[in-house]
PDB file of C-alpha atoms and ligand atoms in Angstrom:
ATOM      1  CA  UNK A   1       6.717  -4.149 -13.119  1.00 64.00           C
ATOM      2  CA  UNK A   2      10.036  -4.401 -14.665  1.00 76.00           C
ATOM      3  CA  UNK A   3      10.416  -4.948 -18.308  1.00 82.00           C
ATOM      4  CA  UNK A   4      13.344  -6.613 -20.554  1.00 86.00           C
ATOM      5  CA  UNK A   5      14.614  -3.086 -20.917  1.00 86.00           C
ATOM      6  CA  UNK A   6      14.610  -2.829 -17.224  1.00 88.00           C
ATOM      7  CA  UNK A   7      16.400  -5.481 -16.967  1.00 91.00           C
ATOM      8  CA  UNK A   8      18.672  -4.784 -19.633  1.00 92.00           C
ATOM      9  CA  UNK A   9      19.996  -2.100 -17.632  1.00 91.00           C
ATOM     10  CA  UNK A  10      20.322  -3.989 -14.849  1.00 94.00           C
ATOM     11  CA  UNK A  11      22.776  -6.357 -16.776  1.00 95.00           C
ATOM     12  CA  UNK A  12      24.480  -3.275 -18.251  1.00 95.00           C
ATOM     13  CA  UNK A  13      25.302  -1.718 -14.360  1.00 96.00           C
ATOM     14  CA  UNK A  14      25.861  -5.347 -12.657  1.00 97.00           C
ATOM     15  CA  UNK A  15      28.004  -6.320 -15.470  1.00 98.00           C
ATOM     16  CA  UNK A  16      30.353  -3.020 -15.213  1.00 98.00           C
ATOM     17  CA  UNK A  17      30.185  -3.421 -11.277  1.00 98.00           C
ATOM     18  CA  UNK A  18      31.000  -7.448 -11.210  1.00 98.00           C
ATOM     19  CA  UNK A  19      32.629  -8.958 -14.134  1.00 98.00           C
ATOM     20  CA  UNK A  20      35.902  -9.942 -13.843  1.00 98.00           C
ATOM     21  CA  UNK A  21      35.820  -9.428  -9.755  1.00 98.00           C
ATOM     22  CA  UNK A  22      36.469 -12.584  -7.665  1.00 98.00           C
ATOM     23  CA  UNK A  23      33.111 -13.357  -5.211  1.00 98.00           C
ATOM     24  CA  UNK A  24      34.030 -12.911  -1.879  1.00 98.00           C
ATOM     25  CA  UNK A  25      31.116 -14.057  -0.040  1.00 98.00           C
ATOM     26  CA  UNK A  26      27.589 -15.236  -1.554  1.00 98.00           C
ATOM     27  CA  UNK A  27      24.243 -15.735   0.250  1.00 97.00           C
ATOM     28  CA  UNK A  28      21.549 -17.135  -1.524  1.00 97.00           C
ATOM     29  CA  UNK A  29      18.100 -16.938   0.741  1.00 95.00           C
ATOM     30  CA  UNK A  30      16.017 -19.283  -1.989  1.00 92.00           C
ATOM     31  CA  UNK A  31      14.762 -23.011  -0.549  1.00 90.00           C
ATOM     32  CA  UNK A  32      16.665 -24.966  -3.398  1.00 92.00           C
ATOM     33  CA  UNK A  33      20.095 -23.369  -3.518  1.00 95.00           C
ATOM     34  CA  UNK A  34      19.985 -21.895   0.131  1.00 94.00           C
ATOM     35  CA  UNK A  35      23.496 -24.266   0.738  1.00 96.00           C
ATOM     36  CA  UNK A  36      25.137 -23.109  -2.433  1.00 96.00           C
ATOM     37  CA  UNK A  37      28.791 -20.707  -1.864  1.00 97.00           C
ATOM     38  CA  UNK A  38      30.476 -19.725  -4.613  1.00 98.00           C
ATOM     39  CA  UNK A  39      33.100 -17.672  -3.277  1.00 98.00           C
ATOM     40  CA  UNK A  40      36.670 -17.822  -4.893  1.00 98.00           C
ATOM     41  CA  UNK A  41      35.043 -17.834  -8.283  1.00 98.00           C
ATOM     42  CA  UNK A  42      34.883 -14.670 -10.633  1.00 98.00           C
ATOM     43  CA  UNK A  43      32.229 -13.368 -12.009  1.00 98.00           C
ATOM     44  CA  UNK A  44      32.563 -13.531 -15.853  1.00 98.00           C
ATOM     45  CA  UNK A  45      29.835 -11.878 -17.682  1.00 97.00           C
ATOM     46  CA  UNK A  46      26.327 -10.580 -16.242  1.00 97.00           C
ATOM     47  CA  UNK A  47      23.758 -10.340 -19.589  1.00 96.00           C
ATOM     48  CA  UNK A  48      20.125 -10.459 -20.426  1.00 93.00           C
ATOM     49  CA  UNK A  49      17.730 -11.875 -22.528  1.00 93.00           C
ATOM     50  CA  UNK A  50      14.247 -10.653 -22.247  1.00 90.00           C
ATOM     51  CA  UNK A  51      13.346 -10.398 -18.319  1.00 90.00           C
ATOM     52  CA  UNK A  52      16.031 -13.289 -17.828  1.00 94.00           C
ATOM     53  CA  UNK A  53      18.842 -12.055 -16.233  1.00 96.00           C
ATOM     54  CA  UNK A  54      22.139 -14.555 -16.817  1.00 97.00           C
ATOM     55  CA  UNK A  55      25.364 -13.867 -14.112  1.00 98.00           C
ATOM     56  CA  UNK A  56      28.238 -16.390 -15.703  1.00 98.00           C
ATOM     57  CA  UNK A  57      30.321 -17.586 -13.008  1.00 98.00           C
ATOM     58  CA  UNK A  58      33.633 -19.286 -13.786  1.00 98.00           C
ATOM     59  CA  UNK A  59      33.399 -23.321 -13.674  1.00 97.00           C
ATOM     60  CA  UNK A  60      30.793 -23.426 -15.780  1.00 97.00           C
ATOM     61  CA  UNK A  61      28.155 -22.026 -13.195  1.00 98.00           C
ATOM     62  CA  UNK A  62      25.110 -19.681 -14.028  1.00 98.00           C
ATOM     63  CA  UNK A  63      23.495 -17.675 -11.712  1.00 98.00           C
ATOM     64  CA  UNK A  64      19.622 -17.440 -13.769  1.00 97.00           C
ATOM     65  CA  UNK A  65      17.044 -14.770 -12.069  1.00 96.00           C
ATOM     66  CA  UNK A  66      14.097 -13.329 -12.791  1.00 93.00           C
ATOM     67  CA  UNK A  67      12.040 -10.320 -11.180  1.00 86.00           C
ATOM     68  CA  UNK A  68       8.493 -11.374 -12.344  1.00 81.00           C
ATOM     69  CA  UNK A  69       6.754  -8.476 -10.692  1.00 76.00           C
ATOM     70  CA  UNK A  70       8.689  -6.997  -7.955  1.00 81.00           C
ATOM     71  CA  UNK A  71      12.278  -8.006  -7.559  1.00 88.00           C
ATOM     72  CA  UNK A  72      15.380  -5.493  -8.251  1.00 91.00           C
ATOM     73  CA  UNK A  73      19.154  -5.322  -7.871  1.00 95.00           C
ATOM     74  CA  UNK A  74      20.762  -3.251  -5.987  1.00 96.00           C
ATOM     75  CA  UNK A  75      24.554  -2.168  -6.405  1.00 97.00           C
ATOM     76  CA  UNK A  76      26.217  -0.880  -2.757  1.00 97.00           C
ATOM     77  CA  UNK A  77      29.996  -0.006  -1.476  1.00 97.00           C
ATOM     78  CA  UNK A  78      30.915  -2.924   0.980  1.00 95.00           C
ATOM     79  CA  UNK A  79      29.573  -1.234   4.341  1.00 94.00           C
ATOM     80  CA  UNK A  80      27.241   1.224   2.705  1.00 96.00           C
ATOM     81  CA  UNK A  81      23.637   1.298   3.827  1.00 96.00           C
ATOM     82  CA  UNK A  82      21.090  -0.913   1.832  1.00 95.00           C
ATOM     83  CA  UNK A  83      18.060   1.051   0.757  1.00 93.00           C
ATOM     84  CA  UNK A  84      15.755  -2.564   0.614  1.00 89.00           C
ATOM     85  CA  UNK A  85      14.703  -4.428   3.994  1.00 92.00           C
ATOM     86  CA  UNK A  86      17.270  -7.325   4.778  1.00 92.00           C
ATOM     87  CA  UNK A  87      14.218  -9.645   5.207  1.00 93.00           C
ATOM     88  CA  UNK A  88      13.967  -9.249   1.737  1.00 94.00           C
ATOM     89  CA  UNK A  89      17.503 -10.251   0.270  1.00 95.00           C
ATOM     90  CA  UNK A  90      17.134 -13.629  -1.853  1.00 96.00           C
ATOM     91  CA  UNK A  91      21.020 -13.444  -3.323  1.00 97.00           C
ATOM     92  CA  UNK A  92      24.182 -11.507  -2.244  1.00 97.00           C
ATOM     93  CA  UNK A  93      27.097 -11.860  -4.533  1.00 98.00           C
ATOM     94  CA  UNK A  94      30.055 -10.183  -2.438  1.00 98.00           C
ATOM     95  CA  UNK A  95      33.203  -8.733  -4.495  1.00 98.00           C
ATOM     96  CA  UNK A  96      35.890  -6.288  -3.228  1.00 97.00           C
ATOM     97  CA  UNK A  97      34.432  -2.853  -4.926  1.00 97.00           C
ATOM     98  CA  UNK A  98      30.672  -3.900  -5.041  1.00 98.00           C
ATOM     99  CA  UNK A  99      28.035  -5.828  -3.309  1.00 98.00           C
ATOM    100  CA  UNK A 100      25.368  -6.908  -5.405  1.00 98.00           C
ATOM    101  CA  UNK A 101      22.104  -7.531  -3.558  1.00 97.00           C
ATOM    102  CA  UNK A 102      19.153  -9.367  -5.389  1.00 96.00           C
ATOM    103  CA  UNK A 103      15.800  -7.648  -3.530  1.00 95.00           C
ATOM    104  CA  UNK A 104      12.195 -10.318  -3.864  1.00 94.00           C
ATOM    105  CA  UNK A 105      13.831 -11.939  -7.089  1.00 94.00           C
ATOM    106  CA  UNK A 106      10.735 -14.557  -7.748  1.00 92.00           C
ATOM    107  CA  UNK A 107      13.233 -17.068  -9.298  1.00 93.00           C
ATOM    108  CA  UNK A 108      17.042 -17.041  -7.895  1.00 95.00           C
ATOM    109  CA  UNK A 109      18.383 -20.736  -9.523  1.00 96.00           C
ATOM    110  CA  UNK A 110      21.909 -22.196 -10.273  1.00 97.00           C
ATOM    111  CA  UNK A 111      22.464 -24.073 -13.113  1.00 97.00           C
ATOM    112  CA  UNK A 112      25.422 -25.258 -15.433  1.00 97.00           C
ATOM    113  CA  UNK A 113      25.989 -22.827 -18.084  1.00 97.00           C
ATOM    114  CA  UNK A 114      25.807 -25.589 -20.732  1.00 97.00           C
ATOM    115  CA  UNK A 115      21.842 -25.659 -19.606  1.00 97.00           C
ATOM    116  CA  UNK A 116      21.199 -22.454 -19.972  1.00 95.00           C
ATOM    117  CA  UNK A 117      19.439 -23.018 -23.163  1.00 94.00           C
ATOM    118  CA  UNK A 118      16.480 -25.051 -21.189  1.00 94.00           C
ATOM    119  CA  UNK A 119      15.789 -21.808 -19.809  1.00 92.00           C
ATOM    120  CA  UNK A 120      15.650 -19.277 -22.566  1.00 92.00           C
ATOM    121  CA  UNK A 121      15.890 -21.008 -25.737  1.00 93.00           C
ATOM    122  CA  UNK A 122      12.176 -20.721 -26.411  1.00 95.00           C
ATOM    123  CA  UNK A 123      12.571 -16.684 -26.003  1.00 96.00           C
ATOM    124  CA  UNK A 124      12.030 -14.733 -29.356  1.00 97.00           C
ATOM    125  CA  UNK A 125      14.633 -12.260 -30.450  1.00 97.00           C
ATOM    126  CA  UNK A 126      15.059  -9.571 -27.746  1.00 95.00           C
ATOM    127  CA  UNK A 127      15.473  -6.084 -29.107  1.00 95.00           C
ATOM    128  CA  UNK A 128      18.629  -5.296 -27.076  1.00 93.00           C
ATOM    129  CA  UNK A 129      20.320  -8.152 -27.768  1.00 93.00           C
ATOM    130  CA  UNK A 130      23.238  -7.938 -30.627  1.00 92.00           C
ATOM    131  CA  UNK A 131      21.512 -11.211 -32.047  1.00 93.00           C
ATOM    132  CA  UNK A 132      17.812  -9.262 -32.401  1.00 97.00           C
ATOM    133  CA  UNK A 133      16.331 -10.388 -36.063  1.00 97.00           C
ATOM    134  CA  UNK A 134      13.601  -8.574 -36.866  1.00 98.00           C
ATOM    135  CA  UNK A 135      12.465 -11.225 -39.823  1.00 98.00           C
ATOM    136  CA  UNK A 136      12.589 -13.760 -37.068  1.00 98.00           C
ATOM    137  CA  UNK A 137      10.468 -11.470 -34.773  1.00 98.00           C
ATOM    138  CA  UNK A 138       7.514 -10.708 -37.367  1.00 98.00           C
ATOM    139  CA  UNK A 139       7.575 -14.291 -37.951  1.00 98.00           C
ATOM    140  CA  UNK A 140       6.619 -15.057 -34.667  1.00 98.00           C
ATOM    141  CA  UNK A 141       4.386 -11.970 -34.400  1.00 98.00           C
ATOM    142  CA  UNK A 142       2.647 -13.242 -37.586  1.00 98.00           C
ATOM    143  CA  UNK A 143       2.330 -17.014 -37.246  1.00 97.00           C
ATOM    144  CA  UNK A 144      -1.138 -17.234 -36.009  1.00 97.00           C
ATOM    145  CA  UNK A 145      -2.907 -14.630 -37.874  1.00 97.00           C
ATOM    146  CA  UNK A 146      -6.320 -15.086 -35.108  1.00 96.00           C
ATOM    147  CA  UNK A 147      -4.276 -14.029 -32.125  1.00 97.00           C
ATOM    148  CA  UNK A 148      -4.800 -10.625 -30.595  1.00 96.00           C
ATOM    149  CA  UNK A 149      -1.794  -7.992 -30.827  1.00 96.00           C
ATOM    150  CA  UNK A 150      -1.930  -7.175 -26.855  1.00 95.00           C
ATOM    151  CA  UNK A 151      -1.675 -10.700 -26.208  1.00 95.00           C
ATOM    152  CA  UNK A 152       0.914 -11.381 -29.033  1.00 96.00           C
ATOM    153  CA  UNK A 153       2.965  -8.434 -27.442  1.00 96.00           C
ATOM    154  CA  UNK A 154       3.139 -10.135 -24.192  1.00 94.00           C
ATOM    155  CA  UNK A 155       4.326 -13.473 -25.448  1.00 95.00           C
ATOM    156  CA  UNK A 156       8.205 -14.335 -24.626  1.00 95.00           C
ATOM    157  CA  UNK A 157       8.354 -16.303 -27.234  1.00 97.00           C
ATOM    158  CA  UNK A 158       7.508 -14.034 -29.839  1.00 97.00           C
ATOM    159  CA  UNK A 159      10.038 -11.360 -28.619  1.00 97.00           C
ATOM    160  CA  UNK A 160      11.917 -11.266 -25.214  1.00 95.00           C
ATOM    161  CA  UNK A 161      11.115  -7.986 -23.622  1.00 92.00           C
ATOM    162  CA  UNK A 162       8.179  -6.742 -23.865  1.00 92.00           C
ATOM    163  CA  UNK A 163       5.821  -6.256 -20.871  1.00 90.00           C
ATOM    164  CA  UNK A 164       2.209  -5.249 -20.214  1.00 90.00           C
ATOM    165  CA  UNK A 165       3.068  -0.799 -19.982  1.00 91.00           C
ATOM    166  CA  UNK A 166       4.950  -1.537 -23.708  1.00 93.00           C
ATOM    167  CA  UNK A 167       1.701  -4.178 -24.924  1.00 95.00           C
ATOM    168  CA  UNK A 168      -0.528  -0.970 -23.812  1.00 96.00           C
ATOM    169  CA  UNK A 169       2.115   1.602 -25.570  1.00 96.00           C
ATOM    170  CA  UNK A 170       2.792   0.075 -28.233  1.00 96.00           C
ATOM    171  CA  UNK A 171      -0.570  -0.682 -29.549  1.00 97.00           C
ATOM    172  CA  UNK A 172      -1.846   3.069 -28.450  1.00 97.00           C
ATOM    173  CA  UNK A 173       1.072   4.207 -31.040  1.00 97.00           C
ATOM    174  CA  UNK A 174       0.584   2.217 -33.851  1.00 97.00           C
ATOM    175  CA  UNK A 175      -3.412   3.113 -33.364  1.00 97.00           C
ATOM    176  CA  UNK A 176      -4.517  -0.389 -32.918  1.00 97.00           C
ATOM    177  CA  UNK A 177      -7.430  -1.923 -30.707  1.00 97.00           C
ATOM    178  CA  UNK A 178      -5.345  -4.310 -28.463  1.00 96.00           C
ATOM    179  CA  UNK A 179      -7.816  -7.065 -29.289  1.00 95.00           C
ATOM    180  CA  UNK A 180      -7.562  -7.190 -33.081  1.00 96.00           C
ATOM    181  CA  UNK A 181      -5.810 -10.407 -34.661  1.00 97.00           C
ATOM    182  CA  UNK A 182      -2.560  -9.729 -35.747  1.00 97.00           C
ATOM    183  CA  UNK A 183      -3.856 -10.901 -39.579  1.00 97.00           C
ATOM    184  CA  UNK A 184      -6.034  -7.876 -39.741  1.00 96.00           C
ATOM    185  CA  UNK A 185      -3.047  -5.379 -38.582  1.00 96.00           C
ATOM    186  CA  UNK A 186      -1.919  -3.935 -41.638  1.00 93.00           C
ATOM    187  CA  UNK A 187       1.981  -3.124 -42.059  1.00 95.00           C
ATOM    188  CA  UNK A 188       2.823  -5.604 -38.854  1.00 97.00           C
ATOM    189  CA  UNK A 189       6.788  -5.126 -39.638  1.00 97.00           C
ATOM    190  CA  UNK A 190       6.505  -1.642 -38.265  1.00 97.00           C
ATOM    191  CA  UNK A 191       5.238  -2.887 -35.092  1.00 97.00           C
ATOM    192  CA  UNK A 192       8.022  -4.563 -34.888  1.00 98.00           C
ATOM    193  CA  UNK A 193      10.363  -1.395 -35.946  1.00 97.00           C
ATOM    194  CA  UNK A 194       8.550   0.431 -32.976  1.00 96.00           C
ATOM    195  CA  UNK A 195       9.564  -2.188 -30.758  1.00 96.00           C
ATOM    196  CA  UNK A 196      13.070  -1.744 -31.375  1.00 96.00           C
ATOM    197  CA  UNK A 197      13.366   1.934 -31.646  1.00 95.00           C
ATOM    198  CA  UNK A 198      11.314   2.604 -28.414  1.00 91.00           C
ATOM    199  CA  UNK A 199      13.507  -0.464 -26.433  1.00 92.00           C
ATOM    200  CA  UNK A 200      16.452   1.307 -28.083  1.00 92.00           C
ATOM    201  CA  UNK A 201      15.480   4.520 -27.097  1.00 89.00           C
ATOM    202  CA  UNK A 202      15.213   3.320 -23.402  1.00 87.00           C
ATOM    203  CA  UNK A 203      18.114   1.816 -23.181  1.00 85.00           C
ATOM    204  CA  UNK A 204      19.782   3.737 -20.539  1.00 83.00           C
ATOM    205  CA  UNK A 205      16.421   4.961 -19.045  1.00 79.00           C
ATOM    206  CA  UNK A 206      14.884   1.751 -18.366  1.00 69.00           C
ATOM    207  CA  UNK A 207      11.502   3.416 -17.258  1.00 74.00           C
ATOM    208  CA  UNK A 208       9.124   2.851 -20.490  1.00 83.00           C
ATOM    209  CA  UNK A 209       9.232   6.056 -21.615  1.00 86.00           C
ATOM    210  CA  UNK A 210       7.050   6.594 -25.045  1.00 90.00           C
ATOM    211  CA  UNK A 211       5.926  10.370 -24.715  1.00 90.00           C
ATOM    212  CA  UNK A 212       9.060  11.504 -24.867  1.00 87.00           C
ATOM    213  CA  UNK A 213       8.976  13.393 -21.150  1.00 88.00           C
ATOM    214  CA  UNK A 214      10.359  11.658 -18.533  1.00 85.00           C
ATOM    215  CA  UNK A 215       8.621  13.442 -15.905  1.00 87.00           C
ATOM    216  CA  UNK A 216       6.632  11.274 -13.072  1.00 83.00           C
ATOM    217  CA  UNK A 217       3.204  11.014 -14.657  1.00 80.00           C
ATOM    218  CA  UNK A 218       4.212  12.366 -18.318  1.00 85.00           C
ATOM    219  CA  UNK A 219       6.001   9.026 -19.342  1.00 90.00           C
ATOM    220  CA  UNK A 220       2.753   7.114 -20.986  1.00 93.00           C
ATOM    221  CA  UNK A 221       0.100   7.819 -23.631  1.00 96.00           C
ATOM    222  CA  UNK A 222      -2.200   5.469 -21.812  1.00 96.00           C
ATOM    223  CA  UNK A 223      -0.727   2.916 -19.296  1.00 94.00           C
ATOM    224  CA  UNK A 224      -1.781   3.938 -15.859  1.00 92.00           C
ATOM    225  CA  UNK A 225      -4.291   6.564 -17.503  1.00 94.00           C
ATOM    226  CA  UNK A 226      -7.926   4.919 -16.850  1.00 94.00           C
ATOM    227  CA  UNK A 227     -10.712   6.809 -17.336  1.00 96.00           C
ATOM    228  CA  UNK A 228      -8.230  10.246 -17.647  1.00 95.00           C
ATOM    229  CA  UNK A 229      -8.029  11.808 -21.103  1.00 95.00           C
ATOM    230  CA  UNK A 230      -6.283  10.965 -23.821  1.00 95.00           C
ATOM    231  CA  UNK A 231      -3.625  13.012 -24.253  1.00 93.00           C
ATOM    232  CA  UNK A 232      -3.825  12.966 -27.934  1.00 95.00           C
ATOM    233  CA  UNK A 233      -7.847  13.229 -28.304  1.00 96.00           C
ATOM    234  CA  UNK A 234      -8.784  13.775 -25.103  1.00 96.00           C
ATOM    235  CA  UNK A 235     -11.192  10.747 -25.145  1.00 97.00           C
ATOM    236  CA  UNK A 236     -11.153   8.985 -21.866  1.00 98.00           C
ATOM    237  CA  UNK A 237      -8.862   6.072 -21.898  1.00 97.00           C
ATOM    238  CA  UNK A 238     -10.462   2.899 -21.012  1.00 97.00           C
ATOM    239  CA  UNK A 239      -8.775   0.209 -18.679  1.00 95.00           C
ATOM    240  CA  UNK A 240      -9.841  -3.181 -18.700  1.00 93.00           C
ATOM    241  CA  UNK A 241      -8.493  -6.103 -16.507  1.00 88.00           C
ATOM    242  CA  UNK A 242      -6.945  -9.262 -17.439  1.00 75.00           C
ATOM    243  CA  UNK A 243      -7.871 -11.064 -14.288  1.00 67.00           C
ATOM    244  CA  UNK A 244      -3.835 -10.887 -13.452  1.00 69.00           C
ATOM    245  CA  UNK A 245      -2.272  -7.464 -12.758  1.00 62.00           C
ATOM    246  CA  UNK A 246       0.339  -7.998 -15.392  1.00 67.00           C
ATOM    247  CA  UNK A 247      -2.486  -8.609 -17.742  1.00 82.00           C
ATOM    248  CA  UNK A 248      -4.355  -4.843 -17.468  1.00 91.00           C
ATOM    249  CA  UNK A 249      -5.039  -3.138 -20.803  1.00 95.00           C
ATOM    250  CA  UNK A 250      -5.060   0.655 -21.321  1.00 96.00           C
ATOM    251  CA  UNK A 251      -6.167   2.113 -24.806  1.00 97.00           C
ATOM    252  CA  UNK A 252      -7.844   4.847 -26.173  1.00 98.00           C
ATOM    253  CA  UNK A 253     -11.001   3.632 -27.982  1.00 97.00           C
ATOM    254  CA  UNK A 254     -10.787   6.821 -30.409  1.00 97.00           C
ATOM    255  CA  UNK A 255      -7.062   6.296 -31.453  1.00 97.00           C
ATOM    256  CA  UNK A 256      -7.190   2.905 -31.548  1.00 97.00           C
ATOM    257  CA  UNK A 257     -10.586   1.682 -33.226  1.00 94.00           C
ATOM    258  CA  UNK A 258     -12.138  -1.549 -33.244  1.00 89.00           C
ATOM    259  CA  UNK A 259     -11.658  -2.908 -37.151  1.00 83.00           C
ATOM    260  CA  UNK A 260     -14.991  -3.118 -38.442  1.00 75.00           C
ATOM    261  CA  UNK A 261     -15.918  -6.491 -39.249  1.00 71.00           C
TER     262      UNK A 261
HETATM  263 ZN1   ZN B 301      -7.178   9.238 -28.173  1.00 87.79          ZN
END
């Protein structure tokens, strides 16, 4: 499932590939804007915030998508070979180098740019954004001292980013039982910290990578890892569903004890 720093570098690639190029041809295969043609206008900016990706398109238009938990760009050479099944194109923005091609985006929507706000101003500071505020984050992280930390870490609004392999990470490497209430995790601001240095540290990986080893099956203390060892303890990790696959929570029940009462 892609995260914000997944999509982060999907904004950083799209961006490079599209801003500033004049749209040559656009297809958009959603119900609600399946009429819509915005060729002649240039693409100005491509950013994210969170797991919102934002295309700017001159007069005031914004392209807004969002993967939830399958979609994915796709950069080609006009003529090259798509690698994603044509039955499952929802936008095409055509320019003369580059064909961007949207693959099972969940939300594909046009807006005016003046509305963006509607759309993401609820979103906590993202940790790849040059506005991130770290005050403004553990404020949000620490509002409701009863609410659980893998829940908390999931939450949009408390930062844009975040998704259920980091909730399962990050938790695992601060040694903290997903379920405890934020108001009984001692030193929360370096949650926080970990946040940014680990989105930071992905930032051109966009994979989730916390171990350190980017190898296929060597990326993750825990995520993925039910009932297999912990690779620091060697406890089996436990896996426990949250009814929704985005919701699954892996932890180590050594490593990250349950606060006695
Ligand atoms: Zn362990």
């Amino acid at each position: 499932m892609p995260e914000g720093d997944t999509v982060f570098l999907a904004a950083t690639r799209l961006h490079a590939a599209l801003a500033g190029q004049t749209l040559t041809r656009t297809d958009f295969r959603m119900p609600r804007i399946a009429t819509a043609d915005l060729a002649g206008r240039a693409v100005e900016n491509v950013v994210s915030l969170g797991k919102h990706l934002l295309f700017r398109i001159s007069g005031d238009v914004t392209l807004h998508t969002h993967y939830k938990m399958a979609g994915s760009w796709h950069l080609y050479r006009p003529g090259e070979r798509w690698k994603g099944p044509a039955w499952q194109l929802r936008v095409l923005l055509e320019t003369a180098p580059w064909v961007a091609v949207g693959f099972r985006l969940a939300v594909a929507e046009l807006l005016h740019t003046s509305r963006e706000h509607e759309l993401i101003g609820h979103l906590g500071p993202d940790p790849l954004s040059p506005e991130w505020d770290a005050d403004e984050a553990l404020r949000r992280l620490t509002a409701d001292p009863d609410r659980p930390v893998g829940e908390l870490l999931l939450d949009q609004r408390v930062m844009a980013g975040p998704g259920n392999v980091w909730k399962s990470e990050l938790c695992f490497l601060r040694g903290i039982d997903p379920w405890t209430p934020i108001g009984r995790v001692s030193c929360p601001e370096r949650l926080v910290a970990l946040v940014k240095e680990l989105f930071e540290a992905n930032r051109t990986i966009g994979s989730q990578v916390t171990t350190g080893d980017r190898r296929p099956g060597r990326r993750h203390w825990v995520y993925e890892r039910g009932g297999r060892p912990c690779l620091r303890c060697a406890t089996p990790v436990r896996v426990r569903s949250g009814g929704e696959p985005e919701r699954v929570t892996y932890w180590c029940p050594a490593c990250q004890p349950t606060p006695a009462p």
